[in-house]
Amino acid sequence: MSRSAAAGSIVPLPALSDRHIDPHSYPDGIAFLDGQYLPMSQAKISVLDWGFLHSDATYDTVHVWNGSFFRLDLHLDRFFGGLEKLRMTIPFDRDGVSEILHNCVALSGHRAAYVEMLCTRGASPTFSRDPRQAVNRFMAFAVPFGSVANAEQLRRGLHVAISDKVRIPPASIDPAIKNYHWLDLVRGLYDAYDRGAETALILDFNGNVAEGPGFNVFCVKDGRLSTPAIGVLPGITRRTVFDLCAEEGFAAAAADVSVAALKGADEVFITSTAGGIMPVTVIDGVPVADGKIGAITSRLMALYWQKHDDPAWASPVRYP
Ligand code: PLP
């Protein structure tokens, strides 16, 4: 029996001479890997790296908007905190990592970029099962800016479904260590797609709302904002919303957010470095309040982007 017949619809294996990687399948950008700056298509790691085999890695993502990093210091704090908790070491200090990120963006030429710094456990030359024998591997890259919500979704609000999948509990993985444990989130996304929604929120271990694939969530009720307190990544955009609320005099708290509270809110929005503050106007097929983007959400969205010109929070990329 031929291989493809046994496997049903599997396509025939390519001849060895056909092995190549299409460089056009990579986003335009620059990576830093093993001491070199490379086009994204050439930035590759071993399949034996624990980051790949065991999701044993931490990372952080900062964005560049109009040629400036936004709140880079906070992202570096979170990244170095994760490294310490995972007992990983890299051969660069904060200034070194910052310089590498500046160089990746400058070499890419992007004025709006999604910039990631990451460290994997690495691999051990003997394929040892002892993580202490792995050589940790630092990498970074800058690719074009991307957003959770596209232009149309930003205009009319995202349509979200609440999945019954439970976010990995903080007793298992400290969510302050930004990580790639995303199977719960990805399964939640498929639940959402099956129900005709555009993205998902999943639950914490008590059945309250937790977060979504790459974002935190806020709701507004009677002028007061709340966002889930436990079992979520302490997002930098979430933190920025608290800072903006303090400046504007809006009451904001981290607390349990039940599914009923979210669905009964006056306004709902999500927050992420990938897109900033993004409105949600439909949950499980039902409009949030009148189904329009709320006044507080709109105000915070405007302030958020204005702050990208404020030298207190924005640091210009050192382009050549
Ligand atoms: N929650 C998760 C699981 C994330 O992966 C992210 C960002 O990638 C966020 C929340 C939002 O965090 P930040 O605002 O720092 O981008």
mmCIF file of C-alpha atoms and ligand atoms in Angstrom:
data_model
loop_
_atom_site.group_PDB
_atom_site.id
_atom_site.type_symbol
_atom_site.label_atom_id
_atom_site.label_comp_id
_atom_site.label_asym_id
_atom_site.label_seq_id
_atom_site.Cartn_x
_atom_site.Cartn_y
_atom_site.Cartn_z
ATOM 1 C CA MET A 1 0.000 0.000 0.000
ATOM 2 C CA SER A 2 1.345 3.422 -0.860
ATOM 3 C CA ARG A 3 2.067 5.871 1.888
ATOM 4 C CA SER A 4 -0.461 8.448 0.712
ATOM 5 C CA ALA A 5 -3.243 5.826 0.341
ATOM 6 C CA ALA A 6 -2.695 4.686 3.972
ATOM 7 C CA ALA A 7 -2.872 8.256 5.195
ATOM 8 C CA GLY A 8 -6.004 9.252 3.244
ATOM 9 C CA SER A 9 -5.678 12.780 1.911
ATOM 10 C CA ILE A 10 -2.034 13.304 2.849
ATOM 11 C CA VAL A 11 -0.091 14.903 0.011
ATOM 12 C CA PRO A 12 2.850 12.984 -1.446
ATOM 13 C CA LEU A 13 6.189 13.655 0.191
ATOM 14 C CA PRO A 14 8.329 16.068 -1.811
ATOM 15 C CA ALA A 15 11.479 14.769 -3.410
ATOM 16 C CA LEU A 16 14.593 15.599 -1.409
ATOM 17 C CA SER A 17 15.662 18.056 -4.076
ATOM 18 C CA ASP A 18 12.404 20.015 -3.504
ATOM 19 C CA ARG A 19 13.252 20.848 0.110
ATOM 20 C CA HIS A 20 13.263 24.580 0.501
ATOM 21 C CA ILE A 21 11.648 27.183 2.637
ATOM 22 C CA ASP A 22 9.746 29.941 0.924
ATOM 23 C CA PRO A 23 11.298 33.169 2.210
ATOM 24 C CA HIS A 24 8.089 35.008 1.354
ATOM 25 C CA SER A 25 6.237 33.081 4.046
ATOM 26 C CA TYR A 26 8.085 35.094 6.720
ATOM 27 C CA PRO A 27 7.129 38.590 7.783
ATOM 28 C CA ASP A 28 9.502 41.322 6.778
ATOM 29 C CA GLY A 29 11.805 41.955 9.698
ATOM 30 C CA ILE A 30 15.054 41.397 11.502
ATOM 31 C CA ALA A 31 15.951 38.895 14.208
ATOM 32 C CA PHE A 32 18.858 38.693 16.608
ATOM 33 C CA LEU A 33 20.056 35.139 17.199
ATOM 34 C CA ASP A 34 23.390 33.720 18.380
ATOM 35 C CA GLY A 35 25.096 37.100 18.182
ATOM 36 C CA GLN A 36 23.923 37.953 14.666
ATOM 37 C CA TYR A 37 21.246 40.119 13.075
ATOM 38 C CA LEU A 38 19.420 38.123 10.406
ATOM 39 C CA PRO A 39 16.405 38.380 8.097
ATOM 40 C CA MET A 40 13.420 36.668 9.780
ATOM 41 C CA SER A 41 13.560 33.807 7.261
ATOM 42 C CA GLN A 42 17.019 32.836 8.505
ATOM 43 C CA ALA A 43 16.293 32.976 12.252
ATOM 44 C CA LYS A 44 15.954 29.300 13.161
ATOM 45 C CA ILE A 45 16.467 27.202 16.274
ATOM 46 C CA SER A 46 17.039 23.510 16.908
ATOM 47 C CA VAL A 47 14.037 21.208 17.252
ATOM 48 C CA LEU A 48 15.802 19.910 20.374
ATOM 49 C CA ASP A 49 15.433 23.302 22.099
ATOM 50 C CA TRP A 50 13.317 22.955 25.258
ATOM 51 C CA GLY A 51 11.511 26.109 24.299
ATOM 52 C CA PHE A 52 10.007 24.146 21.434
ATOM 53 C CA LEU A 53 9.823 20.662 23.008
ATOM 54 C CA HIS A 54 8.483 21.696 26.438
ATOM 55 C CA SER A 55 7.306 25.293 25.996
ATOM 56 C CA ASP A 56 10.124 26.086 28.436
ATOM 57 C CA ALA A 57 10.592 29.731 27.576
ATOM 58 C CA THR A 58 9.654 33.237 28.549
ATOM 59 C CA TYR A 59 9.218 36.275 26.377
ATOM 60 C CA ASP A 60 7.941 39.786 26.170
ATOM 61 C CA THR A 61 6.500 41.878 23.396
ATOM 62 C CA VAL A 62 6.761 45.636 23.139
ATOM 63 C CA HIS A 63 5.539 47.715 20.254
ATOM 64 C CA VAL A 64 7.003 50.563 18.278
ATOM 65 C CA TRP A 65 4.555 53.188 17.062
ATOM 66 C CA ASN A 66 5.527 56.243 15.002
ATOM 67 C CA GLY A 67 9.167 55.307 15.448
ATOM 68 C CA SER A 68 9.085 55.072 19.266
ATOM 69 C CA PHE A 69 8.968 52.193 21.739
ATOM 70 C CA PHE A 70 5.997 52.382 24.100
ATOM 71 C CA ARG A 71 6.758 51.768 27.793
ATOM 72 C CA LEU A 72 9.869 49.735 27.017
ATOM 73 C CA ASP A 73 11.046 49.868 30.651
ATOM 74 C CA LEU A 74 7.954 48.033 31.880
ATOM 75 C CA HIS A 75 8.403 45.316 29.261
ATOM 76 C CA LEU A 76 12.065 44.890 30.223
ATOM 77 C CA ASP A 77 11.089 44.653 33.922
ATOM 78 C CA ARG A 78 8.597 41.897 33.155
ATOM 79 C CA PHE A 79 11.029 40.012 30.914
ATOM 80 C CA PHE A 80 13.879 40.075 33.430
ATOM 81 C CA GLY A 81 11.429 39.079 36.199
ATOM 82 C CA GLY A 82 10.410 36.019 34.156
ATOM 83 C CA LEU A 83 14.021 35.050 33.504
ATOM 84 C CA GLU A 84 14.777 35.146 37.210
ATOM 85 C CA LYS A 85 11.744 33.088 38.179
ATOM 86 C CA LEU A 86 12.606 30.457 35.556
ATOM 87 C CA ARG A 87 16.283 30.499 36.591
ATOM 88 C CA MET A 88 17.426 31.399 33.120
ATOM 89 C CA THR A 89 20.466 33.501 32.399
ATOM 90 C CA ILE A 90 21.323 35.515 29.327
ATOM 91 C CA PRO A 91 24.616 37.181 28.473
ATOM 92 C CA PHE A 92 23.056 40.674 28.335
ATOM 93 C CA ASP A 93 21.855 43.146 30.941
ATOM 94 C CA ARG A 94 18.884 45.497 30.480
ATOM 95 C CA ASP A 95 20.915 47.983 28.496
ATOM 96 C CA GLY A 96 22.242 45.194 26.274
ATOM 97 C CA VAL A 97 18.756 43.830 25.560
ATOM 98 C CA SER A 98 17.476 47.337 24.947
ATOM 99 C CA GLU A 99 20.279 47.980 22.457
ATOM 100 C CA ILE A 100 19.516 44.725 20.618
ATOM 101 C CA LEU A 101 15.827 45.667 20.357
ATOM 102 C CA HIS A 102 16.720 49.127 19.043
ATOM 103 C CA ASN A 103 19.044 47.525 16.486
ATOM 104 C CA CYS A 104 16.426 44.990 15.309
ATOM 105 C CA VAL A 105 13.907 47.770 14.696
ATOM 106 C CA ALA A 106 16.464 50.131 13.155
ATOM 107 C CA LEU A 107 17.756 47.435 10.779
ATOM 108 C CA SER A 108 14.200 46.445 9.841
ATOM 109 C CA GLY A 109 13.371 50.079 9.051
ATOM 110 C CA HIS A 110 9.883 49.617 10.550
ATOM 111 C CA ARG A 111 8.238 52.684 12.108
ATOM 112 C CA ALA A 112 5.401 50.517 13.497
ATOM 113 C CA ALA A 113 6.651 47.193 14.780
ATOM 114 C CA TYR A 114 5.909 44.234 16.982
ATOM 115 C CA VAL A 115 9.126 43.569 18.864
ATOM 116 C CA GLU A 116 9.726 40.408 20.813
ATOM 117 C CA MET A 117 12.541 39.456 23.215
ATOM 118 C CA LEU A 118 12.609 35.838 24.297
ATOM 119 C CA CYS A 119 14.670 33.244 26.049
ATOM 120 C CA THR A 120 14.317 29.501 25.760
ATOM 121 C CA ARG A 121 15.790 26.915 28.108
ATOM 122 C CA GLY A 122 17.889 25.889 25.104
ATOM 123 C CA ALA A 123 19.294 22.439 24.427
ATOM 124 C CA SER A 124 22.000 20.363 26.053
ATOM 125 C CA PRO A 125 24.715 18.851 23.865
ATOM 126 C CA THR A 126 24.042 15.415 25.448
ATOM 127 C CA PHE A 127 20.209 15.639 25.177
ATOM 128 C CA SER A 128 20.224 15.527 28.994
ATOM 129 C CA ARG A 129 16.849 15.678 30.762
ATOM 130 C CA ASP A 130 18.337 17.992 33.375
ATOM 131 C CA PRO A 131 17.276 21.580 32.593
ATOM 132 C CA ARG A 132 20.357 22.868 34.407
ATOM 133 C CA GLN A 133 22.488 21.434 31.630
ATOM 134 C CA ALA A 134 20.711 23.279 28.870
ATOM 135 C CA VAL A 135 22.341 26.375 27.460
ATOM 136 C CA ASN A 136 19.742 29.167 27.623
ATOM 137 C CA ARG A 137 19.166 30.958 24.373
ATOM 138 C CA PHE A 138 18.224 34.618 23.982
ATOM 139 C CA MET A 139 16.602 35.877 20.805
ATOM 140 C CA ALA A 140 14.802 38.996 19.658
ATOM 141 C CA PHE A 141 13.014 40.162 16.564
ATOM 142 C CA ALA A 142 11.133 43.076 15.019
ATOM 143 C CA VAL A 143 8.350 42.488 12.495
ATOM 144 C CA PRO A 144 5.522 44.755 11.261
ATOM 145 C CA PHE A 145 3.015 45.874 13.905
ATOM 146 C CA GLY A 146 0.035 43.559 14.256
ATOM 147 C CA SER A 147 -3.238 43.940 16.111
ATOM 148 C CA VAL A 148 -5.724 41.502 17.661
ATOM 149 C CA ALA A 149 -8.530 43.560 16.099
ATOM 150 C CA ASN A 150 -8.505 44.610 12.451
ATOM 151 C CA ALA A 151 -9.629 48.047 11.227
ATOM 152 C CA GLU A 152 -13.275 47.030 10.848
ATOM 153 C CA GLN A 153 -13.353 45.387 14.283
ATOM 154 C CA LEU A 154 -11.843 48.513 15.839
ATOM 155 C CA ARG A 155 -14.594 50.570 14.199
ATOM 156 C CA ARG A 156 -17.564 48.439 15.231
ATOM 157 C CA GLY A 157 -16.212 46.407 18.151
ATOM 158 C CA LEU A 158 -15.114 42.788 18.370
ATOM 159 C CA HIS A 159 -17.510 39.866 18.572
ATOM 160 C CA VAL A 160 -16.335 37.590 21.361
ATOM 161 C CA ALA A 161 -17.434 34.207 22.665
ATOM 162 C CA ILE A 162 -16.861 33.012 26.213
ATOM 163 C CA SER A 163 -15.458 29.498 26.100
ATOM 164 C CA ASP A 164 -15.714 27.073 29.011
ATOM 165 C CA LYS A 165 -11.982 26.310 28.723
ATOM 166 C CA VAL A 166 -10.087 27.110 31.917
ATOM 167 C CA ARG A 167 -6.872 29.130 31.851
ATOM 168 C CA ILE A 168 -3.901 27.269 33.297
ATOM 169 C CA PRO A 169 -4.100 28.105 37.037
ATOM 170 C CA PRO A 170 -1.544 30.358 38.710
ATOM 171 C CA ALA A 171 -0.613 27.540 41.092
ATOM 172 C CA SER A 172 0.719 25.684 38.043
ATOM 173 C CA ILE A 173 2.308 28.547 36.145
ATOM 174 C CA ASP A 174 2.801 32.008 37.599
ATOM 175 C CA PRO A 175 1.040 34.127 34.958
ATOM 176 C CA ALA A 176 3.462 36.978 35.651
ATOM 177 C CA ILE A 177 6.005 34.847 33.755
ATOM 178 C CA LYS A 178 4.893 35.632 30.230
ATOM 179 C CA ASN A 179 4.775 32.233 28.575
ATOM 180 C CA TYR A 180 3.751 30.196 25.563
ATOM 181 C CA HIS A 181 1.325 27.867 27.395
ATOM 182 C CA TRP A 182 -1.466 28.644 24.989
ATOM 183 C CA LEU A 183 -3.289 25.349 24.382
ATOM 184 C CA ASP A 184 -6.174 26.497 26.614
ATOM 185 C CA LEU A 185 -6.362 29.796 24.735
ATOM 186 C CA VAL A 186 -6.119 28.180 21.300
ATOM 187 C CA ARG A 187 -8.837 25.656 22.175
ATOM 188 C CA GLY A 188 -10.937 28.591 23.356
ATOM 189 C CA LEU A 189 -10.368 30.290 20.016
ATOM 190 C CA TYR A 190 -11.683 27.266 18.131
ATOM 191 C CA ASP A 191 -14.752 27.251 20.408
ATOM 192 C CA ALA A 192 -15.276 30.889 19.460
ATOM 193 C CA TYR A 193 -14.881 30.238 15.728
ATOM 194 C CA ASP A 194 -17.340 27.327 15.960
ATOM 195 C CA ARG A 195 -19.850 29.765 17.450
ATOM 196 C CA GLY A 196 -19.335 32.430 14.801
ATOM 197 C CA ALA A 197 -17.316 34.768 17.028
ATOM 198 C CA GLU A 198 -14.005 36.444 16.194
ATOM 199 C CA THR A 199 -12.087 35.758 19.351
ATOM 200 C CA ALA A 200 -12.441 34.152 22.754
ATOM 201 C CA LEU A 201 -12.342 34.764 26.457
ATOM 202 C CA ILE A 202 -11.667 31.809 28.713
ATOM 203 C CA LEU A 203 -12.320 31.260 32.413
ATOM 204 C CA ASP A 204 -10.292 31.117 35.592
ATOM 205 C CA PHE A 205 -10.399 28.054 37.863
ATOM 206 C CA ASN A 206 -13.379 29.555 39.779
ATOM 207 C CA GLY A 207 -15.453 29.984 36.616
ATOM 208 C CA ASN A 208 -14.944 33.742 36.391
ATOM 209 C CA VAL A 209 -13.672 35.424 33.242
ATOM 210 C CA ALA A 210 -9.869 35.305 32.919
ATOM 211 C CA GLU A 211 -8.333 36.498 29.642
ATOM 212 C CA GLY A 212 -8.090 35.752 25.941
ATOM 213 C CA PRO A 213 -5.424 34.777 23.400
ATOM 214 C CA GLY A 214 -3.007 37.652 23.855
ATOM 215 C CA PHE A 215 -5.196 40.092 25.782
ATOM 216 C CA ASN A 216 -6.732 41.120 29.096
ATOM 217 C CA VAL A 217 -10.336 42.227 29.418
ATOM 218 C CA PHE A 218 -12.099 45.127 31.171
ATOM 219 C CA CYS A 219 -15.738 45.881 31.784
ATOM 220 C CA VAL A 220 -17.369 49.167 32.732
ATOM 221 C CA LYS A 221 -20.486 49.323 34.897
ATOM 222 C CA ASP A 222 -21.969 52.585 36.156
ATOM 223 C CA GLY A 223 -18.738 54.396 35.314
ATOM 224 C CA ARG A 224 -16.478 51.988 37.245
ATOM 225 C CA LEU A 225 -13.962 49.734 35.511
ATOM 226 C CA SER A 226 -12.965 46.247 36.544
ATOM 227 C CA THR A 227 -10.616 43.622 35.167
ATOM 228 C CA PRO A 228 -9.928 40.071 36.340
ATOM 229 C CA ALA A 229 -7.464 40.026 39.233
ATOM 230 C CA ILE A 230 -6.192 36.460 39.291
ATOM 231 C CA GLY A 231 -4.872 33.901 36.862
ATOM 232 C CA VAL A 232 -4.064 36.452 34.172
ATOM 233 C CA LEU A 233 -0.936 37.991 32.737
ATOM 234 C CA PRO A 234 -0.379 41.394 34.354
ATOM 235 C CA GLY A 235 -0.513 43.066 30.962
ATOM 236 C CA ILE A 236 1.362 46.297 30.349
ATOM 237 C CA THR A 237 -1.648 47.651 28.434
ATOM 238 C CA ARG A 238 -3.861 46.662 31.403
ATOM 239 C CA ARG A 239 -1.468 48.559 33.651
ATOM 240 C CA THR A 240 -1.632 51.495 31.216
ATOM 241 C CA VAL A 241 -5.428 51.518 31.505
ATOM 242 C CA PHE A 242 -5.070 51.814 35.295
ATOM 243 C CA ASP A 243 -2.614 54.678 34.829
ATOM 244 C CA LEU A 244 -4.939 56.463 32.398
ATOM 245 C CA CYS A 245 -7.917 55.942 34.732
ATOM 246 C CA ALA A 246 -5.928 57.492 37.585
ATOM 247 C CA GLU A 247 -5.198 60.536 35.387
ATOM 248 C CA GLU A 248 -8.833 60.821 34.282
ATOM 249 C CA GLY A 249 -10.365 60.173 37.694
ATOM 250 C CA PHE A 250 -12.134 56.957 36.597
ATOM 251 C CA ALA A 251 -12.541 54.283 39.309
ATOM 252 C CA ALA A 252 -10.770 51.076 38.261
ATOM 253 C CA ALA A 253 -10.144 47.879 40.202
ATOM 254 C CA ALA A 254 -8.770 44.371 39.685
ATOM 255 C CA ALA A 255 -11.447 41.987 40.988
ATOM 256 C CA ASP A 256 -13.356 38.850 40.071
ATOM 257 C CA VAL A 257 -15.405 39.407 36.922
ATOM 258 C CA SER A 258 -18.210 36.869 36.560
ATOM 259 C CA VAL A 259 -19.576 35.842 33.176
ATOM 260 C CA ALA A 260 -22.878 37.489 34.142
ATOM 261 C CA ALA A 261 -21.103 40.737 35.091
ATOM 262 C CA LEU A 262 -19.298 40.836 31.761
ATOM 263 C CA LYS A 263 -22.466 40.191 29.801
ATOM 264 C CA GLY A 264 -24.378 42.774 31.855
ATOM 265 C CA ALA A 265 -21.700 45.476 31.504
ATOM 266 C CA ASP A 266 -22.268 48.907 29.968
ATOM 267 C CA GLU A 267 -18.973 48.643 28.060
ATOM 268 C CA VAL A 268 -16.368 45.951 27.455
ATOM 269 C CA PHE A 269 -12.904 46.221 25.936
ATOM 270 C CA ILE A 270 -9.760 44.154 25.657
ATOM 271 C CA THR A 271 -6.155 45.277 26.024
ATOM 272 C CA SER A 272 -2.941 44.110 24.386
ATOM 273 C CA THR A 273 0.373 45.398 23.118
ATOM 274 C CA ALA A 274 -0.923 43.941 19.845
ATOM 275 C CA GLY A 275 -3.552 46.603 19.228
ATOM 276 C CA GLY A 276 -3.844 48.628 22.438
ATOM 277 C CA ILE A 277 -7.380 49.149 23.771
ATOM 278 C CA MET A 278 -9.938 47.399 21.567
ATOM 279 C CA PRO A 279 -13.729 47.557 21.977
ATOM 280 C CA VAL A 280 -15.985 44.509 22.356
ATOM 281 C CA THR A 281 -19.600 45.050 21.306
ATOM 282 C CA VAL A 282 -21.007 41.514 21.072
ATOM 283 C CA ILE A 283 -20.596 38.659 23.575
ATOM 284 C CA ASP A 284 -21.960 35.209 22.743
ATOM 285 C CA GLY A 285 -24.051 36.691 19.942
ATOM 286 C CA VAL A 286 -25.708 39.321 22.175
ATOM 287 C CA PRO A 287 -24.873 43.063 22.020
ATOM 288 C CA VAL A 288 -23.110 44.588 25.012
ATOM 289 C CA ALA A 289 -25.606 47.251 26.245
ATOM 290 C CA ASP A 290 -26.736 49.090 23.072
ATOM 291 C CA GLY A 291 -24.071 47.362 20.968
ATOM 292 C CA LYS A 292 -22.132 50.593 20.381
ATOM 293 C CA ILE A 293 -18.625 51.466 21.516
ATOM 294 C CA GLY A 294 -18.986 53.180 24.891
ATOM 295 C CA ALA A 295 -17.839 56.684 25.888
ATOM 296 C CA ILE A 296 -15.255 55.538 28.443
ATOM 297 C CA THR A 297 -13.787 53.002 26.011
ATOM 298 C CA SER A 298 -13.540 55.673 23.295
ATOM 299 C CA ARG A 299 -11.918 58.154 25.671
ATOM 300 C CA LEU A 300 -9.336 55.604 26.864
ATOM 301 C CA MET A 301 -8.569 54.529 23.283
ATOM 302 C CA ALA A 302 -7.868 58.129 22.288
ATOM 303 C CA LEU A 303 -5.720 58.792 25.366
ATOM 304 C CA TYR A 304 -3.794 55.565 24.857
ATOM 305 C CA TRP A 305 -2.638 56.588 21.380
ATOM 306 C CA GLN A 306 -1.979 60.188 22.442
ATOM 307 C CA LYS A 307 0.406 58.858 25.078
ATOM 308 C CA HIS A 308 2.540 57.408 22.287
ATOM 309 C CA ASP A 309 3.852 60.947 21.759
ATOM 310 C CA ASP A 310 4.543 61.578 25.435
ATOM 311 C CA PRO A 311 8.274 61.308 26.220
ATOM 312 C CA ALA A 312 7.389 59.957 29.665
ATOM 313 C CA TRP A 313 6.155 56.738 28.029
ATOM 314 C CA ALA A 314 7.594 56.731 24.517
ATOM 315 C CA SER A 315 11.296 56.397 23.666
ATOM 316 C CA PRO A 316 12.425 57.047 20.086
ATOM 317 C CA VAL A 317 14.087 54.179 18.236
ATOM 318 C CA ARG A 318 17.734 54.915 17.463
ATOM 319 C CA TYR A 319 17.491 54.673 13.674
ATOM 320 C CA PRO A 320 20.792 55.182 11.785
HETATM 321 N N1 PLP B 1 -2.739 37.982 28.346
HETATM 322 C C1 PLP B 1 -1.987 37.156 27.600
HETATM 323 C C2 PLP B 1 -2.148 35.686 27.751
HETATM 324 C C3 PLP B 1 -1.064 37.671 26.682
HETATM 325 O O1 PLP B 1 -0.309 36.846 25.942
HETATM 326 C C4 PLP B 1 -0.967 39.074 26.523
HETATM 327 C C5 PLP B 1 -0.025 39.655 25.550
HETATM 328 O O2 PLP B 1 0.570 38.978 24.761
HETATM 329 C C6 PLP B 1 -1.781 39.892 27.309
HETATM 330 C C7 PLP B 1 -2.646 39.314 28.225
HETATM 331 C C8 PLP B 1 -1.695 41.397 27.195
HETATM 332 O O3 PLP B 1 -0.487 41.855 27.736
HETATM 333 P P1 PLP B 1 0.205 43.199 27.240
HETATM 334 O O4 PLP B 1 -0.773 44.293 27.475
HETATM 335 O O5 PLP B 1 1.429 43.323 28.085
HETATM 336 O O6 PLP B 1 0.512 43.023 25.794
#
